[in-house]
Coordinates of C-alpha atoms in Angstrom, one line a residue:
Chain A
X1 CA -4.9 -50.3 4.9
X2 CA -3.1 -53.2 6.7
X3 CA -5.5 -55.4 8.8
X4 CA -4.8 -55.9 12.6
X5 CA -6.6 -58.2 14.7
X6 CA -8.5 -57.0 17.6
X7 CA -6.9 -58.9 20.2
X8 CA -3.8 -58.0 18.8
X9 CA -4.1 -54.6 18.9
X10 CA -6.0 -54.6 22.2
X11 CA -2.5 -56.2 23.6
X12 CA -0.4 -53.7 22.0
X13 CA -2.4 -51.2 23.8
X14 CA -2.1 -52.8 27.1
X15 CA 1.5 -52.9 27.3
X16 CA 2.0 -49.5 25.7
X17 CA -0.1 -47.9 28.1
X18 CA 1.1 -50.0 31.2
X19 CA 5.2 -49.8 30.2
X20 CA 5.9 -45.9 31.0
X21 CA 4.1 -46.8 34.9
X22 CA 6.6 -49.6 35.0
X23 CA 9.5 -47.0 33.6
X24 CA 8.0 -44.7 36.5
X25 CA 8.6 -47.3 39.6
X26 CA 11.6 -48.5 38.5
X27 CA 13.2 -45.0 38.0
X28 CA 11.0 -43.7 41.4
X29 CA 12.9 -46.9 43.2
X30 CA 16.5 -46.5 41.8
X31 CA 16.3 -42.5 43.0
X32 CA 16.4 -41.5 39.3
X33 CA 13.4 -38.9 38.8
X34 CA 15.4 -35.5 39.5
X35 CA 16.3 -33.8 42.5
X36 CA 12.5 -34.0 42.8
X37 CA 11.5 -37.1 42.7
X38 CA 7.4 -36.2 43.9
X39 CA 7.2 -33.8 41.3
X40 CA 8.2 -35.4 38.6
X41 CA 5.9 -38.5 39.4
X42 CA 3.1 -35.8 39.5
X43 CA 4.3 -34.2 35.8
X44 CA 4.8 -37.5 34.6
X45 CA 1.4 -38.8 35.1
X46 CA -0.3 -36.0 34.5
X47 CA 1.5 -36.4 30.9
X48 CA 0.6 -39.4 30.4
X49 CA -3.0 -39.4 31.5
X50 CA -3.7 -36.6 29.1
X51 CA -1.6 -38.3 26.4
X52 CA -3.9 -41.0 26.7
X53 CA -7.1 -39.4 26.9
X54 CA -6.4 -37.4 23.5
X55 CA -5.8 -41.5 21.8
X56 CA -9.1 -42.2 23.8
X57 CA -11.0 -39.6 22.1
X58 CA -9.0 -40.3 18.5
X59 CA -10.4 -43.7 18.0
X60 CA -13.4 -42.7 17.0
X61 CA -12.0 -40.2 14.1
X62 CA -9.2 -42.7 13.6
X63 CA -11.7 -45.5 13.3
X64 CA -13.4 -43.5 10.9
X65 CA -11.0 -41.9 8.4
X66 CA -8.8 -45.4 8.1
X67 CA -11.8 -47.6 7.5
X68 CA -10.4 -50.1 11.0
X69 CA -13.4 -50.8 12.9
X70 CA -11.2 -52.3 15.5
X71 CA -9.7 -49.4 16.6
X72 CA -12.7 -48.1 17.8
X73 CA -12.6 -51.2 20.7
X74 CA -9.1 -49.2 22.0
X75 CA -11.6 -46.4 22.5
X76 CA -13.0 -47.9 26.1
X77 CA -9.3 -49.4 27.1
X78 CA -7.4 -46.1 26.7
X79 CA -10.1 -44.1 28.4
X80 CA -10.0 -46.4 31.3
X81 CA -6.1 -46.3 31.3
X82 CA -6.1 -42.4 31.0
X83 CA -8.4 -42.4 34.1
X84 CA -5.8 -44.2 35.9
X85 CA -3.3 -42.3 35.5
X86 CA -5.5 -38.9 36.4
X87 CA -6.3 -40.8 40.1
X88 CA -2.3 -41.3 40.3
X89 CA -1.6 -38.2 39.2
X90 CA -4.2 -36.9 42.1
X91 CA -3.0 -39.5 44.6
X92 CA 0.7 -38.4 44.5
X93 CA -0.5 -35.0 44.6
X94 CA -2.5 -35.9 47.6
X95 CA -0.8 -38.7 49.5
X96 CA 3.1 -37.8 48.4
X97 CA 3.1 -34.5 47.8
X98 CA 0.5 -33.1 50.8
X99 CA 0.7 -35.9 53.1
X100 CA -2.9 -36.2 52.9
X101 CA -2.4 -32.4 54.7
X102 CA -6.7 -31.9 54.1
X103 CA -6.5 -28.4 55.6
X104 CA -3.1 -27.2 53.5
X105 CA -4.8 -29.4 50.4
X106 CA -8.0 -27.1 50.7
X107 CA -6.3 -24.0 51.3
X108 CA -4.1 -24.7 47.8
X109 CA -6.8 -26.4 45.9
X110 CA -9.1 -23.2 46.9
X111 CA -6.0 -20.7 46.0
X112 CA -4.9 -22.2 42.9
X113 CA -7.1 -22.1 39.9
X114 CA -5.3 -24.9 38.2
X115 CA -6.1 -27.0 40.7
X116 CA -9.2 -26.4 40.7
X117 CA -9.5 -26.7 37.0
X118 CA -7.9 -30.5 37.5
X119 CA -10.2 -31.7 39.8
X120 CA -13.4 -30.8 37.8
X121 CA -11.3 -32.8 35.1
X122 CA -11.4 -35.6 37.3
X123 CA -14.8 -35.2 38.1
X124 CA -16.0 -35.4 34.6
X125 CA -13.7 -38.2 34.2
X126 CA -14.9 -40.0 37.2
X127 CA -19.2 -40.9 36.2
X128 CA -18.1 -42.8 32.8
X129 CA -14.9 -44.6 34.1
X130 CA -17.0 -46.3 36.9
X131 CA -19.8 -46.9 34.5
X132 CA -16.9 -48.4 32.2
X133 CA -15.7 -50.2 34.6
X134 CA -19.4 -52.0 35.2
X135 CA -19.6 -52.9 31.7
X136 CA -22.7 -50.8 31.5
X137 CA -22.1 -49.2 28.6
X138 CA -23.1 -51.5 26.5
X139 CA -26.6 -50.4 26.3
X140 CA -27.2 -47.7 23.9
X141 CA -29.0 -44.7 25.6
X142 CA -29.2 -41.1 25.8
X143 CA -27.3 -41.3 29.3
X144 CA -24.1 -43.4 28.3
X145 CA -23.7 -40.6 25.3
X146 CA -23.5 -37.8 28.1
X147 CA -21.2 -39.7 29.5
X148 CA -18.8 -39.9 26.8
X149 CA -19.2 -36.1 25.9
X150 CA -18.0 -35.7 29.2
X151 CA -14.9 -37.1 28.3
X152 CA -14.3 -34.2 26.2
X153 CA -15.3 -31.8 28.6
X154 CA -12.7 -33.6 30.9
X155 CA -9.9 -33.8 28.1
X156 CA -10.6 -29.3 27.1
X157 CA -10.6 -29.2 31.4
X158 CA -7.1 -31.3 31.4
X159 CA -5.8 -28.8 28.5
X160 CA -7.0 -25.6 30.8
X161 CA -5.3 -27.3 33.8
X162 CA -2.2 -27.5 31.9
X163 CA -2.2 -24.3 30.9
X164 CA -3.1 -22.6 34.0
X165 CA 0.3 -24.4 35.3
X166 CA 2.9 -23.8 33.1
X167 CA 5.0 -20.3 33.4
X168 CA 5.1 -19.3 30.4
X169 CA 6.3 -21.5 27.9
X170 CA 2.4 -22.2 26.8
X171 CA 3.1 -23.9 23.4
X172 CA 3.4 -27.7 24.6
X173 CA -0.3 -27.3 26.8
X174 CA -1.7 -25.3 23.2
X175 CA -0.8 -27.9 20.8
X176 CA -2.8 -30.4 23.1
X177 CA -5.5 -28.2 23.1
X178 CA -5.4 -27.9 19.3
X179 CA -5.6 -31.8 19.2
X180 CA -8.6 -32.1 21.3
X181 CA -10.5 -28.9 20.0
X182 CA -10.1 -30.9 16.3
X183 CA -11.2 -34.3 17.7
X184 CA -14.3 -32.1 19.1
X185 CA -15.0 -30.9 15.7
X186 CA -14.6 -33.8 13.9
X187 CA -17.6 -35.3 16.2
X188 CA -20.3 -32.5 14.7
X189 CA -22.9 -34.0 12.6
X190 CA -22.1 -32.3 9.2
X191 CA -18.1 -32.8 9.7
X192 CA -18.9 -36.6 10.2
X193 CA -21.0 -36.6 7.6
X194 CA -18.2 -34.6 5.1
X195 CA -16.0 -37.6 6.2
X196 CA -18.3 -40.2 5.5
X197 CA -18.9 -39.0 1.9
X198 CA -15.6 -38.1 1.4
X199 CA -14.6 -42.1 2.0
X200 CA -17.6 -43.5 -0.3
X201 CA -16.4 -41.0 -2.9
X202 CA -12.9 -42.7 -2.8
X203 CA -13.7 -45.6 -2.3
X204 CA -15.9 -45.4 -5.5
X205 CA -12.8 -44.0 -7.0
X206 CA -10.7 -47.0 -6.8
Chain B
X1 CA 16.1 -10.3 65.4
X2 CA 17.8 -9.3 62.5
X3 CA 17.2 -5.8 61.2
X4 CA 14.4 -5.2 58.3
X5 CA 13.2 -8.8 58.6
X6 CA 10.0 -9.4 60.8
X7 CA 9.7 -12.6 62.4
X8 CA 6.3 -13.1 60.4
X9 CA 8.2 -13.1 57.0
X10 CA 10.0 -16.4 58.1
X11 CA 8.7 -19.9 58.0
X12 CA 7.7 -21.5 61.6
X13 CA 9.9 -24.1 62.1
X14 CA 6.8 -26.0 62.9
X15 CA 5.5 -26.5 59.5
X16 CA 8.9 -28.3 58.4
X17 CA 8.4 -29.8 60.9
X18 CA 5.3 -31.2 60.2
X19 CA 5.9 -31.6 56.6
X20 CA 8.9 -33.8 57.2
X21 CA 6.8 -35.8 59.2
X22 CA 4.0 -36.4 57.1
X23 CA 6.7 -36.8 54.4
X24 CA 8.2 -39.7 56.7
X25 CA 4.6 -41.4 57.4
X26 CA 3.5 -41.1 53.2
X27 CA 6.9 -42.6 52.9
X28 CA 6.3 -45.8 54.7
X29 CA 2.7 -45.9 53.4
X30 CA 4.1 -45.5 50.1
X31 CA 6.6 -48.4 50.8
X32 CA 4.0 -51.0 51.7
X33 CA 1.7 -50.1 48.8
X34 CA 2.5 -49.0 44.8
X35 CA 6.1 -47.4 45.0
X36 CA 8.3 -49.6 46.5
X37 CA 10.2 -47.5 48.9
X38 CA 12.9 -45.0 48.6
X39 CA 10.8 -42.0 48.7
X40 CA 12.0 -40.3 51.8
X41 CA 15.9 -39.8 50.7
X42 CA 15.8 -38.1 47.2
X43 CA 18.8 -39.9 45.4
X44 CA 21.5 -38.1 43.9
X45 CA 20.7 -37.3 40.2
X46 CA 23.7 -38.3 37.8
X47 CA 24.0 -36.0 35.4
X48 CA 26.5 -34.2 32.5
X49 CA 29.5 -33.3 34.8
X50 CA 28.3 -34.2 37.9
X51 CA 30.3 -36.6 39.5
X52 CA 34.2 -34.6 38.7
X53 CA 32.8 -31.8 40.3
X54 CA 31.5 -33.2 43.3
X55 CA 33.9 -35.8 43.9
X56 CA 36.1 -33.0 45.5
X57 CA 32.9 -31.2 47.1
X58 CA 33.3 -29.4 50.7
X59 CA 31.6 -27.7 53.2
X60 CA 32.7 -27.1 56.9
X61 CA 29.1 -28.9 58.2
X62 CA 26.7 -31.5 57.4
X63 CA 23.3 -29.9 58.4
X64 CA 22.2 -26.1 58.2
X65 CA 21.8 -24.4 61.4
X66 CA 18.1 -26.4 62.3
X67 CA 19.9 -29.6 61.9
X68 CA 18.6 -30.2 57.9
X69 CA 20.8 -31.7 55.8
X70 CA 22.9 -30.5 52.9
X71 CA 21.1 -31.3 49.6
X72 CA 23.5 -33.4 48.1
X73 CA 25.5 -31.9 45.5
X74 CA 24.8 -34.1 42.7
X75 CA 21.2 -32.3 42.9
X76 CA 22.0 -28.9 43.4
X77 CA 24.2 -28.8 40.0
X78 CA 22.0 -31.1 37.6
X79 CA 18.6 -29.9 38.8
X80 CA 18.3 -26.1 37.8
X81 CA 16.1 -23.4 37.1
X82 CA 18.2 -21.3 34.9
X83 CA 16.0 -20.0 31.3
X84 CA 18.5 -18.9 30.1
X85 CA 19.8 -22.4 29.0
X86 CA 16.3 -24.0 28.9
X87 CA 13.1 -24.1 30.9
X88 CA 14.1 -27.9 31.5
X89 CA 16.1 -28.3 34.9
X90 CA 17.6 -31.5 33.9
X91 CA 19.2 -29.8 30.6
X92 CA 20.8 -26.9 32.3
X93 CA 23.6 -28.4 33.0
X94 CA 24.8 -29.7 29.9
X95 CA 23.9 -26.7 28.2
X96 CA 26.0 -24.8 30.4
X97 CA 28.5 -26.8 30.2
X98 CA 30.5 -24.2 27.5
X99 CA 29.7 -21.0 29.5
X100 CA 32.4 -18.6 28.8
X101 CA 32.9 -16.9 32.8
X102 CA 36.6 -15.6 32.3
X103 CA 37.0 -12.6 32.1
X104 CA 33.7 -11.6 33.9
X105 CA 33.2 -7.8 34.9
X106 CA 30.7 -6.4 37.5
X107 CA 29.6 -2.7 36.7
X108 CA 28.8 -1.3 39.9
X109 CA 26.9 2.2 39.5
X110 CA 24.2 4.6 39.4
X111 CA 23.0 6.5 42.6
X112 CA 26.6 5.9 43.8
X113 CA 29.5 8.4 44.5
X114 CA 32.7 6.4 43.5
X115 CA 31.2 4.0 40.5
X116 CA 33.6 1.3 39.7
X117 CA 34.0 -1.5 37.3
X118 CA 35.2 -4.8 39.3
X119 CA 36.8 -7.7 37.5
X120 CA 35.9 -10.9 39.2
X121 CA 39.2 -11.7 40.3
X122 CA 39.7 -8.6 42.0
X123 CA 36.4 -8.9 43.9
X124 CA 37.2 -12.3 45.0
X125 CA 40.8 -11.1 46.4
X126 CA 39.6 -7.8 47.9
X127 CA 36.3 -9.5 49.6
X128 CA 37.3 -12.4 51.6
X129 CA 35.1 -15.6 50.7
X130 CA 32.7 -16.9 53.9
X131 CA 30.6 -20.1 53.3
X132 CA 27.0 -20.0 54.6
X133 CA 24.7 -22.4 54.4
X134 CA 20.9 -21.2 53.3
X135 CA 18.0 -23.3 52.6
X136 CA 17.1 -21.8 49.2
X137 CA 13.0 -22.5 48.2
X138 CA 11.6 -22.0 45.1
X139 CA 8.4 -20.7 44.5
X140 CA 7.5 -24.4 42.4
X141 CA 7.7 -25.7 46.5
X142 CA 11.0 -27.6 46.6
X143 CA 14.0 -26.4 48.1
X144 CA 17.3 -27.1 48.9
X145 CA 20.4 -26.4 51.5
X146 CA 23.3 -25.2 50.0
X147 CA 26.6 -24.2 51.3
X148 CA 27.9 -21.0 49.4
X149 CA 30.8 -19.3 49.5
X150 CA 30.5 -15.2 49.0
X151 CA 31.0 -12.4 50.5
X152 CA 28.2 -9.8 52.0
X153 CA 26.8 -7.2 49.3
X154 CA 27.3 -5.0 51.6
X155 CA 31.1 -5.1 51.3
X156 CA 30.9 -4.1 48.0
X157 CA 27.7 -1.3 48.3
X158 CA 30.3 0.5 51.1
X159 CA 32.8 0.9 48.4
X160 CA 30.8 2.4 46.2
X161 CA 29.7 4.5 48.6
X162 CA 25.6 4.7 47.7
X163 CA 24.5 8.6 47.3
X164 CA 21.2 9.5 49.4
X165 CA 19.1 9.6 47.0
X166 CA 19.6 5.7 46.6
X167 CA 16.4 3.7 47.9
X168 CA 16.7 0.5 45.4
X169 CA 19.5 -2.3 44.1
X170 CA 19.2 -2.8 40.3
X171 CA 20.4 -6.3 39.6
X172 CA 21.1 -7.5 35.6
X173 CA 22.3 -10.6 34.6
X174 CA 24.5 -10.9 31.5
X175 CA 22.8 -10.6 28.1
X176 CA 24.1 -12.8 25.4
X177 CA 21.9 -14.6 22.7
X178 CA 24.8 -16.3 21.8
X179 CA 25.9 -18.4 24.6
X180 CA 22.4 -18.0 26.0
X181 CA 20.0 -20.1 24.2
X182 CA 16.8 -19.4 26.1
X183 CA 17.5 -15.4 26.0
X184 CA 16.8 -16.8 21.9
X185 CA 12.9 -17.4 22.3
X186 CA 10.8 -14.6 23.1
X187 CA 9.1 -15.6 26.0
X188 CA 10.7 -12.9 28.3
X189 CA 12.0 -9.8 28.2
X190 CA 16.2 -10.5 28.6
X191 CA 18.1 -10.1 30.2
X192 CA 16.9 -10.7 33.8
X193 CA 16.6 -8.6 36.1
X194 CA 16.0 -8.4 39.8
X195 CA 15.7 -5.8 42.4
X196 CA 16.3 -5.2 46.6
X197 CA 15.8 -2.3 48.5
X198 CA 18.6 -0.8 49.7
X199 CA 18.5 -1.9 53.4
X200 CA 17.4 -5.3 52.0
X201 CA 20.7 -5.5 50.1
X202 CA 22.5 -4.3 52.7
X203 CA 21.6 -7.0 55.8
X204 CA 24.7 -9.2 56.5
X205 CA 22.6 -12.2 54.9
X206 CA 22.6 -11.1 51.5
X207 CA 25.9 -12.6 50.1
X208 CA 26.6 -12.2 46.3
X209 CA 27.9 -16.0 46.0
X210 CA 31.1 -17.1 43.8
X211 CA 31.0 -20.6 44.9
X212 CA 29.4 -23.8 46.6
X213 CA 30.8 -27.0 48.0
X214 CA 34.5 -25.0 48.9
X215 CA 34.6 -24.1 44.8
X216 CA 33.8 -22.0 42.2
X217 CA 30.4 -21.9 41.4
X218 CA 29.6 -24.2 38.1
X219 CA 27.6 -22.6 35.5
X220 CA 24.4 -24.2 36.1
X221 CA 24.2 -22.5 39.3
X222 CA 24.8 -18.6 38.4
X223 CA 28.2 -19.0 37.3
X224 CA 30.7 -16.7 38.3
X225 CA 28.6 -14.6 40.3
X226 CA 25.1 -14.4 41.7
X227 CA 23.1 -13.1 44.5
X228 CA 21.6 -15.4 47.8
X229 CA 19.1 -13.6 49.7
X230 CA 18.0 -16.5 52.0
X231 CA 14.4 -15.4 53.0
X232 CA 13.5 -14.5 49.6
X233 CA 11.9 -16.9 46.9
X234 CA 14.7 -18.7 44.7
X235 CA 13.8 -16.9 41.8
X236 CA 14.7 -13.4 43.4
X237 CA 18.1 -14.7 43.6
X238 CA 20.0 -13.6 40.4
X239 CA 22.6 -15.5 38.3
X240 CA 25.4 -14.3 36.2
X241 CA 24.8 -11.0 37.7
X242 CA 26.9 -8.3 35.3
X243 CA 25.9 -5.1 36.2
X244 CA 24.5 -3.5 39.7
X245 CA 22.9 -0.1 39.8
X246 CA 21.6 1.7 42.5
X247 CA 18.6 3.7 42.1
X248 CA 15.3 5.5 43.3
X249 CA 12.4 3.9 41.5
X250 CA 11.8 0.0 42.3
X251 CA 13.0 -1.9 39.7
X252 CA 11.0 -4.2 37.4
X253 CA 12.3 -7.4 37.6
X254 CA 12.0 -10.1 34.8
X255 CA 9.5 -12.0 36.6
X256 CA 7.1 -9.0 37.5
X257 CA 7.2 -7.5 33.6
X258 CA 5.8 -11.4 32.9
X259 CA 3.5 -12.5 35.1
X260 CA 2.7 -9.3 37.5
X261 CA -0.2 -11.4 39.1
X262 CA 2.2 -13.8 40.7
X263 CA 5.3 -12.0 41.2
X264 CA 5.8 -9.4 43.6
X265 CA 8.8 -7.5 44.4
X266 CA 9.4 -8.4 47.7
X267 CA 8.9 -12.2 47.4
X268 CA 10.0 -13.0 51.0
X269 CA 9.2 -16.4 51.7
X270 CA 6.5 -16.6 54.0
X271 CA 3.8 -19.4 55.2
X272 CA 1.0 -17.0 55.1
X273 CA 1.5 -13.9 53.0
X274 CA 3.6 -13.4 49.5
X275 CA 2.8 -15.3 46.2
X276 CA -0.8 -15.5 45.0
X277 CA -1.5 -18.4 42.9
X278 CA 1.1 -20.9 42.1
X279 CA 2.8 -21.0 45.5
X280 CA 3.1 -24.2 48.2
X281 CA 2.3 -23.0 52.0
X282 CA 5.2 -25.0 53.1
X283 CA 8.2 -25.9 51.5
X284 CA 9.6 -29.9 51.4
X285 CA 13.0 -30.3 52.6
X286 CA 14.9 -32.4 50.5
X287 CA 17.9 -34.2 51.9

């Protein structure tokens, strides 16, 4: 298994999850998202924000299964970025898309159960990023570990808020929801333990 | 007051209105803050075969009859909802780009007392071609002005001469897997079809369209004939239209056999009644 620094890795992380914004604002200033500029910046984030969510939640397994303890430090740094880009997503929604239009905004949200769906998303999002942000969750306790099973709450919301807004081509929102359903599983006690097992085994092996 | 259209099934021109000016306000918010400007005018997409066909674009005004712009035609012929290419707008017009539309036939029959098969060039010669500008909105909120050329549906309806019994206009769009790639997949039952009642299809608005911009229509947009009923949602409005029946029952359309909890029959757009579900009370006007 090759050995990357932390830092290193931490960097890469950074710019990979900060380069499709900058891709975004240039394109968004040079009138080159569609005919529909608004709703492309609202797909595109949402895209990314669940994109990056679904890593968030994989460090753990990933961190796991490849024996790299310093993948699991991406873990905090691609769950912040992924809440980033769910408050864009929800400010162009809001501010581009609605004109900050409350009553039309509430009428929608009210109507539309995938809008609905997204904003509980964000909710659950919302109590660990600020925590995050804090630094508080460096003490273990049985509140900070509700708080990060809310992340998966928030990721099988994002999936349902997907699939509620597609048409009918439902694969693309499905295969997400395949992704995060076996990150969930991989978090049970006796699958974790499998895994652990199954690595002492090889590694006795070899 | 035009016949068979209340004044309730048409957007106020207040919430435009408003939109546009919220629109206007974000814009210059948005300017000071993340996005640096450029939200207000929508630029002109480049895209596969864009610029050749628009180069020699035409259309007798600038604005619709409220003073809105035409949507540039760069965007009305690379930004497409057309499944039967691909559920991707941006891919449409590549796609299309091969689609056979010579020679093109319209069946025009059922409840009908003189059925007739039309060849397009005939219909084109015997119907003189009108441009009219309509603001077309799609039910994903964004719409668009467009100046079409056609010729009223009604032109051709009288010809056929509809028998009594006739109540509804049976619309089908052409059906062929291999030029189509979309009508492939299986997520809809192909080919499409849409429906108008009979005094619908015969107001002076509905058009079937054969071109935009002073030419023929590009494949993209419902190449070499489609229908344009202006105060209906976009998706109501039928591309590659091949055969056109006249009959009692209402028709299914494509949309209603796939998702009967958001699409109705009549789809007229409308600020207050219509689609359930995914559907924007107001429309942005893109310019």
């Amino acid at each position: 298994m090759p050995r990357v620094a932390a830092p290193r890795l931490m960097a890469l992380a950074h710019v990979a999850a900060l380069l499709p914004l900058a891709i975004l604002i240039w394109q968004f200033a040079r009138g080159e998202l569609t005919a529909d500029p608004i709703r492309e910046l609202v797909i595109r984030t949402g895209d990314y924000a669940l994109v990056l969510l679904v890593l968030s939640l994989a460090c753990t397994p990933v961190s796991k299964l490849s024996g790299m303890p310093q993948v699991l430090r991406l873990r905090r740094l691609l769950g912040l970025y992924a809440f980033a880009y769910t408050a864009l997503h929800l400010i162009v929604f809001v501010a581009l898309d609605y004109g900050f239009d409350l009553d039309l905004i509430w009428k929608d949200v009210l109507a539309k159960r995938f809008a609905l769906v997204g904003v509980a998303s964000f909710l659950a999002l919302l109590p660990l990023a600020i925590a995050s942000v804090r630094g508080r969750m460096n003490q273990p306790g049985r509140m900070q570990q509700w708080l990060h099973r809310l992340t998966y709450l928030a990721a099988l919301l994002a999936v349902g808020h997907f699939l509620l807004e597609v048409k009918v081509d439902r694969r693309i929102p499905l295969i997400y929801g395949a992704i995060v359903v076996l990150l969930l599983l991989f978090r049970l006690p006796w699958v974790t333990k499998g895994v652990r097992e199954w690595r002492n085994s090889m590694s006795r092996k070899h | 007051m035009l016949p068979g259209i209340g004044s309730s099934a048409i957007t106020p021109e207040r919430l435009y209105v408003s939109r546009r000016e919220f629109l206007i306000a974000t814009g210059a918010l948005a300017a000071t803050t993340l996005f640096l400007g450029g939200c207000r005018q929508p630029g002109p997409t480049s895209g596969p075969g864009g610029t050749d066909f628009c180069q020699s674009a035409q259309a007798s005004k600038p604005t619709d009859e409220l003073g809105d712009s035409l949507t540039v035609c760069d965007s009305i012929i690379n930004y497409n909802n057309f499944y039967e290419f691909s559920t991707e707008k941006e891919d449409v017009a590549d796609l299309a780009r091969d689609f056979k539309t010579s020679p093109w036939t319209v069946q025009v029959g059922g409840l009908v007392n003189k059925p007739k098969t039309f060849d397009l060039d005939d219909l084109r010669q015997r119907f003189p071609q009108e441009e009219r500008i309509y603001r077309m909105r799609c039910v994903e909120a964004w719409s668009m002005v467009i100046p079409w050329l056609g010729f009223p549906l009604a032109s051709l309806l009288k010809e056929v001469e509809p028998a009594s019994k006739a109540k509804y206009v049976r619309f089908e769009a052409l059906y062929d897997t291999k030029q189509l790639p979309g009508q492939r997949r299986g997520l809809f039952k192909w080919p499409y079809v849409e429906g108008l009642r009979l005094d619908e299809a015969m107001n002076d608005l509905t058009i079937l369209a054969t071109g935009i911009y002073g030419k023929p229509l590009p494949p993209q947009n419902g190449a070499p004939i489609r229908l344009v009923a202006p105060w209906k949602y976009g998706f109501k409005n039928i591309k590659s239209v091949v055969k056109i029946d006249l009959v009692e029952e209402i028709p299914v359309s494509l949309w209603m056999a796939a998702s009967p909890d958001e699409y109705g029959f009549y789809a007229n757009v409308s600020p207050s009644t219509g689609m359930p579900g995914r559907r924007r009370t107001s429309m942005p006007a893109w310019t």
